[in-house]
PDB file of C-alpha atoms in Angstrom:
ATOM      1  CA  MET A 832       6.538   9.815  34.245  1.00  0.00           C
ATOM      2  CA  ALA A 833       7.960  12.692  32.219  1.00  0.00           C
ATOM      3  CA  SER A 834       7.410  16.070  31.886  1.00  0.00           C
ATOM      4  CA  SER A 835       9.397  19.187  30.723  1.00  0.00           C
ATOM      5  CA  GLY A 836       8.114  20.550  33.597  1.00  0.00           C
ATOM      6  CA  THR A 837      10.134  20.085  36.823  1.00  0.00           C
ATOM      7  CA  GLN A 838       7.323  21.668  39.213  1.00  0.00           C
ATOM      8  CA  SER A 839       4.611  19.447  37.342  1.00  0.00           C
ATOM      9  CA  ILE A 840       6.622  16.204  37.819  1.00  0.00           C
ATOM     10  CA  GLU A 841       6.986  16.778  41.524  1.00  0.00           C
ATOM     11  CA  ILE A 842       3.334  17.015  42.146  1.00  0.00           C
ATOM     12  CA  PHE A 843       2.650  14.024  40.216  1.00  0.00           C
ATOM     13  CA  GLU A 844       5.626  11.966  41.579  1.00  0.00           C
ATOM     14  CA  THR A 845       3.988  12.835  45.236  1.00  0.00           C
ATOM     15  CA  LEU A 846       0.515  12.165  44.123  1.00  0.00           C
ATOM     16  CA  PHE A 847       1.560   8.443  43.228  1.00  0.00           C
ATOM     17  CA  CYS A 848       3.891   7.499  45.586  1.00  0.00           C
ATOM     18  CA  GLY A 849       3.263   4.839  48.087  1.00  0.00           C
ATOM     19  CA  SER A 850       3.840   1.737  49.644  1.00  0.00           C
ATOM     20  CA  ARG A 851       3.073  -0.224  46.279  1.00  0.00           C
ATOM     21  CA  ASN A 852       3.943   2.224  44.304  1.00  0.00           C
ATOM     22  CA  HIS A 853       7.812   2.797  42.802  1.00  0.00           C
ATOM     23  CA  THR A 854       7.972   6.208  40.175  1.00  0.00           C
ATOM     24  CA  LYS A 855      10.953   7.499  38.542  1.00  0.00           C
ATOM     25  CA  THR A 856      10.666  10.859  36.523  1.00  0.00           C
ATOM     26  CA  TYR A 857      12.219  11.671  33.161  1.00  0.00           C
ATOM     27  CA  GLU A 858      12.122  14.846  30.430  1.00  0.00           C
ATOM     28  CA  ASP A 859      12.256  12.417  27.666  1.00  0.00           C
ATOM     29  CA  LEU A 860       8.435  13.188  27.026  1.00  0.00           C
ATOM     30  CA  ILE A 861       8.635  12.081  23.243  1.00  0.00           C
ATOM     31  CA  GLY A 862      10.617   8.638  24.182  1.00  0.00           C
ATOM     32  CA  LEU A 863       8.002   7.680  26.609  1.00  0.00           C
ATOM     33  CA  GLU A 864       5.261   8.261  24.041  1.00  0.00           C
ATOM     34  CA  VAL A 865       6.822   6.448  21.218  1.00  0.00           C
ATOM     35  CA  SER A 866       7.670   3.856  23.321  1.00  0.00           C
ATOM     36  CA  GLY A 867       4.362   3.698  24.731  1.00  0.00           C
ATOM     37  CA  ALA A 868       2.782   3.411  21.479  1.00  0.00           C
ATOM     38  CA  MET A 869       5.127   0.874  20.130  1.00  0.00           C
ATOM     39  CA  LYS A 870       4.700  -1.458  22.617  1.00  0.00           C
ATOM     40  CA  ASN A 871       1.486  -2.202  22.376  1.00  0.00           C
ATOM     41  CA  PRO A 872       1.359  -4.088  18.656  1.00  0.00           C
ATOM     42  CA  ILE A 873       3.985  -6.257  19.806  1.00  0.00           C
ATOM     43  CA  ALA A 874       1.484  -7.236  22.956  1.00  0.00           C
ATOM     44  CA  ILE A 875      -1.278  -8.033  20.250  1.00  0.00           C
ATOM     45  CA  ALA A 876       1.590 -10.235  18.753  1.00  0.00           C
ATOM     46  CA  CYS A 877       2.466 -11.932  21.490  1.00  0.00           C
ATOM     47  CA  GLY A 878      -1.630 -12.400  22.374  1.00  0.00           C
ATOM     48  CA  ILE A 879      -1.751 -14.023  18.599  1.00  0.00           C
ATOM     49  CA  ALA A 880       0.927 -16.282  19.708  1.00  0.00           C
ATOM     50  CA  SER A 881      -0.491 -17.662  22.533  1.00  0.00           C
ATOM     51  CA  GLY A 882      -3.461 -18.864  20.621  1.00  0.00           C
ATOM     52  CA  ILE A 883      -1.364 -21.250  18.125  1.00  0.00           C
ATOM     53  CA  PRO A 884      -1.136 -24.626  19.630  1.00  0.00           C
ATOM     54  CA  GLU A 885       2.863 -24.765  18.684  1.00  0.00           C
ATOM     55  CA  CYS A 886       3.848 -21.297  19.939  1.00  0.00           C
ATOM     56  CA  GLY A 887       4.895 -21.353  23.708  1.00  0.00           C
ATOM     57  CA  SER A 888       6.120 -19.116  26.094  1.00  0.00           C
ATOM     58  CA  ASN A 889       9.742 -19.007  24.641  1.00  0.00           C
ATOM     59  CA  PHE A 890       8.156 -17.969  21.478  1.00  0.00           C
ATOM     60  CA  GLU A 891       6.098 -15.120  23.085  1.00  0.00           C
ATOM     61  CA  GLY A 892       9.956 -14.147  24.646  1.00  0.00           C
ATOM     62  CA  GLU A 893      11.619 -13.702  21.228  1.00  0.00           C
ATOM     63  CA  LEU A 894       8.757 -11.826  20.065  1.00  0.00           C
ATOM     64  CA  ILE A 895       9.328  -9.284  22.840  1.00  0.00           C
ATOM     65  CA  SER A 896      13.207  -9.438  21.754  1.00  0.00           C
ATOM     66  CA  LEU A 897      12.529  -8.697  18.153  1.00  0.00           C
ATOM     67  CA  GLY A 898       9.752  -6.070  19.043  1.00  0.00           C
ATOM     68  CA  TYR A 899      12.366  -4.558  21.369  1.00  0.00           C
ATOM     69  CA  SER A 900      14.885  -4.037  18.867  1.00  0.00           C
ATOM     70  CA  GLU A 901      12.573  -2.394  16.100  1.00  0.00           C
ATOM     71  CA  ILE A 902      11.443   0.005  18.524  1.00  0.00           C
ATOM     72  CA  ILE A 903      15.145   0.857  19.275  1.00  0.00           C
ATOM     73  CA  THR A 904      15.622   0.896  15.687  1.00  0.00           C
ATOM     74  CA  LEU A 905      12.636   3.632  14.875  1.00  0.00           C
ATOM     75  CA  LEU A 906      13.640   5.280  18.098  1.00  0.00           C
ATOM     76  CA  LYS A 907      17.273   5.939  16.815  1.00  0.00           C
ATOM     77  CA  ALA A 908      16.217   6.993  13.025  1.00  0.00           C
ATOM     78  CA  LEU A 909      14.145   9.794  15.023  1.00  0.00           C
ATOM     79  CA  GLU A 910      17.038  10.823  16.830  1.00  0.00           C
ATOM     80  CA  ILE A 911      15.352   9.953  20.227  1.00  0.00           C
ATOM     81  CA  PRO A 912      17.546   9.360  23.262  1.00  0.00           C
ATOM     82  CA  ILE A 913      17.858   5.446  23.770  1.00  0.00           C
ATOM     83  CA  GLN A 914      19.180   5.547  27.235  1.00  0.00           C
ATOM     84  CA  PRO A 915      16.041   6.653  28.965  1.00  0.00           C
ATOM     85  CA  VAL A 916      13.922   4.097  26.981  1.00  0.00           C
ATOM     86  CA  GLN A 917      16.053   1.204  27.661  1.00  0.00           C
ATOM     87  CA  GLU A 918      15.064   2.024  31.451  1.00  0.00           C
ATOM     88  CA  TYR A 919      11.174   2.364  31.033  1.00  0.00           C
ATOM     89  CA  GLY A 920      10.797   1.104  27.768  1.00  0.00           C
ATOM     90  CA  LEU A 921      11.662  -2.259  28.362  1.00  0.00           C
ATOM     91  CA  ALA A 922       9.650  -2.914  31.550  1.00  0.00           C
ATOM     92  CA  ASP A 923       6.829  -1.427  30.355  1.00  0.00           C
ATOM     93  CA  LEU A 924       7.028  -3.809  26.998  1.00  0.00           C
ATOM     94  CA  ILE A 925       7.513  -6.477  28.745  1.00  0.00           C
ATOM     95  CA  ALA A 926       4.528  -6.192  31.339  1.00  0.00           C
ATOM     96  CA  SER A 927       2.077  -5.363  28.348  1.00  0.00           C
ATOM     97  CA  CYS A 928       2.871  -8.733  26.638  1.00  0.00           C
ATOM     98  CA  THR A 929       2.935 -11.056  29.630  1.00  0.00           C
ATOM     99  CA  SER A 930       0.221  -9.618  31.926  1.00  0.00           C
ATOM    100  CA  ARG A 931      -3.299 -11.095  31.999  1.00  0.00           C
ATOM    101  CA  TYR A 932      -4.703  -7.641  32.791  1.00  0.00           C
ATOM    102  CA  SER A 933      -3.042  -6.500  28.865  1.00  0.00           C
ATOM    103  CA  ARG A 934      -5.962  -5.339  26.992  1.00  0.00           C
ATOM    104  CA  ASN A 935      -3.849  -5.840  23.730  1.00  0.00           C
ATOM    105  CA  LYS A 936      -2.724  -9.081  24.361  1.00  0.00           C
ATOM    106  CA  ALA A 937      -6.183 -10.378  25.347  1.00  0.00           C
ATOM    107  CA  TYR A 938      -7.111  -8.757  21.768  1.00  0.00           C
ATOM    108  CA  GLY A 939      -4.773 -10.809  19.890  1.00  0.00           C
ATOM    109  CA  HIS A 940      -5.148 -14.002  21.794  1.00  0.00           C
ATOM    110  CA  ARG A 941      -9.504 -12.941  21.150  1.00  0.00           C
ATOM    111  CA  PHE A 942      -8.577 -12.616  17.623  1.00  0.00           C
ATOM    112  CA  VAL A 943      -6.677 -15.961  16.858  1.00  0.00           C
ATOM    113  CA  HIS A 944      -9.832 -17.997  18.678  1.00  0.00           C
ATOM    114  CA  LYS A 945     -12.264 -16.358  16.385  1.00  0.00           C
ATOM    115  CA  LEU A 946      -9.964 -17.544  13.235  1.00  0.00           C
ATOM    116  CA  ILE A 947      -9.556 -20.957  14.946  1.00  0.00           C
ATOM    117  CA  SER A 948     -13.297 -21.362  15.482  1.00  0.00           C
ATOM    118  CA  GLY A 949     -14.248 -19.905  12.567  1.00  0.00           C
ATOM    119  CA  GLU A 950     -16.421 -17.067  13.613  1.00  0.00           C
ATOM    120  CA  ASP A 951     -14.252 -14.808  11.497  1.00  0.00           C
ATOM    121  CA  ARG A 952     -15.424 -14.958   8.069  1.00  0.00           C
ATOM    122  CA  PRO A 953     -15.318 -11.478   6.114  1.00  0.00           C
ATOM    123  CA  ASN A 954     -18.255 -10.967   3.992  1.00  0.00           C
ATOM    124  CA  LEU A 955     -17.963  -9.063   0.390  1.00  0.00           C
ATOM    125  CA  ILE A 956     -18.458  -5.682   2.154  1.00  0.00           C
ATOM    126  CA  GLU A 957     -15.473  -6.258   4.659  1.00  0.00           C
ATOM    127  CA  ARG A 958     -13.116  -7.707   1.836  1.00  0.00           C
ATOM    128  CA  ILE A 959     -13.737  -4.518  -0.098  1.00  0.00           C
ATOM    129  CA  GLU A 960     -12.780  -2.342   3.055  1.00  0.00           C
ATOM    130  CA  LEU A 961     -10.052  -4.648   3.440  1.00  0.00           C
ATOM    131  CA  PHE A 962      -8.393  -3.336  -0.338  1.00  0.00           C
ATOM    132  CA  PHE A 963      -9.296   0.080  -0.127  1.00  0.00           C
ATOM    133  CA  ASN A 964      -8.440   0.888   3.553  1.00  0.00           C
ATOM    134  CA  PRO A 965      -6.791  -1.768   6.006  1.00  0.00           C
ATOM    135  CA  ALA A 966      -5.680   0.368   8.265  1.00  0.00           C
ATOM    136  CA  GLU A 967      -9.405   2.166   8.681  1.00  0.00           C
ATOM    137  CA  PHE A 968     -11.012  -1.353   9.052  1.00  0.00           C
ATOM    138  CA  ILE A 969      -8.551  -2.584  11.787  1.00  0.00           C
ATOM    139  CA  GLN A 970      -9.830   0.450  13.856  1.00  0.00           C
ATOM    140  CA  LYS A 971     -13.158  -0.301  13.053  1.00  0.00           C
ATOM    141  CA  GLU A 972     -13.064  -3.884  13.828  1.00  0.00           C
ATOM    142  CA  VAL A 973     -11.373  -2.950  17.242  1.00  0.00           C
ATOM    143  CA  SER A 974     -13.663  -0.507  17.852  1.00  0.00           C
ATOM    144  CA  GLN A 975     -16.296  -2.732  18.678  1.00  0.00           C
ATOM    145  CA  SER A 976     -14.013  -4.877  21.268  1.00  0.00           C
ATOM    146  CA  GLU A 977     -15.224  -4.754  24.601  1.00  0.00           C
ATOM    147  CA  SER A 978     -11.899  -3.185  26.082  1.00  0.00           C
ATOM    148  CA  HIS A 979      -9.651  -0.116  24.488  1.00  0.00           C
ATOM    149  CA  VAL A 980      -6.974  -1.993  21.990  1.00  0.00           C
ATOM    150  CA  GLU A 981      -4.446   0.796  21.888  1.00  0.00           C
ATOM    151  CA  GLY A 982      -1.820  -1.373  19.481  1.00  0.00           C
ATOM    152  CA  ALA A 983      -4.319  -1.473  16.633  1.00  0.00           C
ATOM    153  CA  PHE A 984      -4.953   2.037  16.400  1.00  0.00           C
ATOM    154  CA  ALA A 985      -1.358   2.805  16.528  1.00  0.00           C
ATOM    155  CA  LEU A 986      -0.005   0.150  14.019  1.00  0.00           C
ATOM    156  CA  ALA A 987      -0.669   2.326  10.870  1.00  0.00           C
ATOM    157  CA  SER A 988       0.981   5.648  12.123  1.00  0.00           C
ATOM    158  CA  ILE A 989       4.048   3.875  13.066  1.00  0.00           C
ATOM    159  CA  ILE A 990       4.491   1.664   9.907  1.00  0.00           C
ATOM    160  CA  SER A 991       3.653   4.983   8.148  1.00  0.00           C
ATOM    161  CA  LEU A 992       6.615   7.152  10.390  1.00  0.00           C
ATOM    162  CA  ALA A 993       8.862   3.833   9.910  1.00  0.00           C
ATOM    163  CA  GLU A 994       8.630   4.233   6.204  1.00  0.00           C
ATOM    164  CA  GLU A 995       9.008   7.988   6.260  1.00  0.00           C
ATOM    165  CA  LYS A 996      12.321   7.306   8.028  1.00  0.00           C
ATOM    166  CA  LYS A 997      13.309   4.211   5.599  1.00  0.00           C
ATOM    167  CA  VAL A 998      13.743   2.311   8.467  1.00  0.00           C
ATOM    168  CA  GLU A 999      12.819  -1.558   8.556  1.00  0.00           C
ATOM    169  CA  ILE A1000      10.362  -2.718  11.211  1.00  0.00           C
ATOM    170  CA  PRO A1001       9.292  -6.093   9.870  1.00  0.00           C
ATOM    171  CA  LEU A1002       7.346  -7.712  12.811  1.00  0.00           C
ATOM    172  CA  TYR A1003       4.953  -4.676  12.777  1.00  0.00           C
ATOM    173  CA  ASP A1004       4.636  -5.506   9.072  1.00  0.00           C
ATOM    174  CA  THR A1005       3.611  -8.620   9.557  1.00  0.00           C
ATOM    175  CA  LEU A1006       1.169  -8.104  12.079  1.00  0.00           C
ATOM    176  CA  PHE A1007      -0.568  -5.514   9.576  1.00  0.00           C
ATOM    177  CA  GLN A1008      -0.542  -8.802   7.374  1.00  0.00           C
ATOM    178  CA  ILE A1009      -2.571 -10.828   9.964  1.00  0.00           C
ATOM    179  CA  LEU A1010      -4.683  -8.173  11.482  1.00  0.00           C
ATOM    180  CA  THR A1011      -5.841  -7.796   7.585  1.00  0.00           C
ATOM    181  CA  ARG A1012      -6.254 -11.330   6.551  1.00  0.00           C
ATOM    182  CA  ARG A1013      -3.504 -11.476   4.233  1.00  0.00           C
ATOM    183  CA  VAL A1014      -1.669 -13.751   6.099  1.00  0.00           C
ATOM    184  CA  SER A1015      -2.295 -15.995   8.523  1.00  0.00           C
ATOM    185  CA  PRO A1016      -1.351 -16.278  12.048  1.00  0.00           C
ATOM    186  CA  THR A1017       1.124 -18.403  11.735  1.00  0.00           C
ATOM    187  CA  GLU A1018       3.129 -16.345   9.481  1.00  0.00           C
ATOM    188  CA  LEU A1019       4.293 -15.420  12.937  1.00  0.00           C
ATOM    189  CA  ILE A1020       6.422 -18.328  13.118  1.00  0.00           C
ATOM    190  CA  ARG A1021       8.343 -17.941   9.882  1.00  0.00           C
ATOM    191  CA  PHE A1022       9.250 -14.255  11.121  1.00  0.00           C
ATOM    192  CA  VAL A1023      10.710 -15.364  14.144  1.00  0.00           C
ATOM    193  CA  SER A1024      12.380 -18.158  12.684  1.00  0.00           C
ATOM    194  CA  LYS A1025      14.465 -16.152   9.925  1.00  0.00           C
ATOM    195  CA  SER A1026      14.793 -18.901   7.584  1.00  0.00           C
ATOM    196  CA  THR A1027      13.095 -20.336   4.252  1.00  0.00           C
ATOM    197  CA  SER A1028      13.839 -23.658   5.294  1.00  0.00           C
ATOM    198  CA  ASP A1029      11.728 -26.800   4.689  1.00  0.00           C
ATOM    199  CA  GLU A1030      11.967 -27.391   8.393  1.00  0.00           C
ATOM    200  CA  VAL A1031      10.376 -24.045   9.158  1.00  0.00           C
ATOM    201  CA  HIS A1032       7.758 -24.386   6.495  1.00  0.00           C
ATOM    202  CA  HIS A1033       6.745 -27.760   7.339  1.00  0.00           C
ATOM    203  CA  ILE A1034       6.417 -26.628  11.342  1.00  0.00           C
ATOM    204  CA  SER A1035       4.025 -23.950   9.922  1.00  0.00           C
ATOM    205  CA  LYS A1036       2.128 -25.794   7.626  1.00  0.00           C
ATOM    206  CA  ILE A1037       1.212 -28.369  10.557  1.00  0.00           C
ATOM    207  CA  ALA A1038       0.229 -25.070  13.052  1.00  0.00           C
ATOM    208  CA  THR A1039      -1.824 -23.984  10.239  1.00  0.00           C
ATOM    209  CA  LYS A1040      -3.606 -27.400   9.657  1.00  0.00           C
ATOM    210  CA  ARG A1041      -3.979 -28.073  13.839  1.00  0.00           C
ATOM    211  CA  SER A1042      -5.286 -25.027  14.291  1.00  0.00           C
ATOM    212  CA  GLY A1043      -7.681 -24.159  11.323  1.00  0.00           C
ATOM    213  CA  LEU A1044      -5.742 -20.949  10.742  1.00  0.00           C
ATOM    214  CA  GLY A1045      -5.772 -21.132   7.001  1.00  0.00           C
ATOM    215  CA  MET A1046      -6.557 -17.748   4.863  1.00  0.00           C
ATOM    216  CA  ASP A1047      -7.599 -18.874   1.457  1.00  0.00           C
ATOM    217  CA  PHE A1048      -8.752 -15.191   0.522  1.00  0.00           C
ATOM    218  CA  GLY A1049      -5.753 -13.541   1.882  1.00  0.00           C
ATOM    219  CA  LYS A1050      -3.322 -13.544  -0.572  1.00  0.00           C
ATOM    220  CA  LYS A1051      -6.023 -12.254  -3.036  1.00  0.00           C
ATOM    221  CA  ILE A1052      -5.726  -8.923  -0.798  1.00  0.00           C
ATOM    222  CA  SER A1053      -2.907  -6.673  -1.462  1.00  0.00           C
ATOM    223  CA  ARG A1054      -1.438  -3.834   1.122  1.00  0.00           C
ATOM    224  CA  LYS A1055      -2.861  -0.265  -0.090  1.00  0.00           C
ATOM    225  CA  PRO A1056       0.539   1.326  -0.673  1.00  0.00           C
TER     226      PRO A1056
END
């Protein structure tokens, strides 16, 4: 928990204290809020990876590691103290990316399952929406979900903030491209590999073919500046 007021944090710490709860308090409100928002898109990416046959637990672990690195990069650019985030942020990130109760991870898994099953076929109007306002399309799609998926709502804002601070967060960019149907979910494989070798392309092509994750129309839609 974080608060700028000593009295209020003591009250809430007492309320949440119990035999099954462990609480720690911080004064870093902004760091907690930013890292809390940034962890959720990474959980969506892990959910997507969990639905790709060629991606296992080790792959998801690599996504978490890369995502955490990008969180720290943006926090540094925002001049937010890193040490408190290293204490509470990493634990929160791991929980969101691995828990079976994670709403964001569950959404990512459902997203890739819809692609594999052929349920996801954007019509002409939806493709136009994707072209002119991709961020709004993502939020509109998520609003129809059974649960609140914070990561999808935060994704565009996180990317805009990174662009404003002139820092690169390629995992978030890749996730944005996937959710707006510009690239196949198997693009995560190429991203994590950090390589353009023939072997990596071969693995990605096999994953795409086996999973039914080809995105024929994806290349026709370019991200709005």
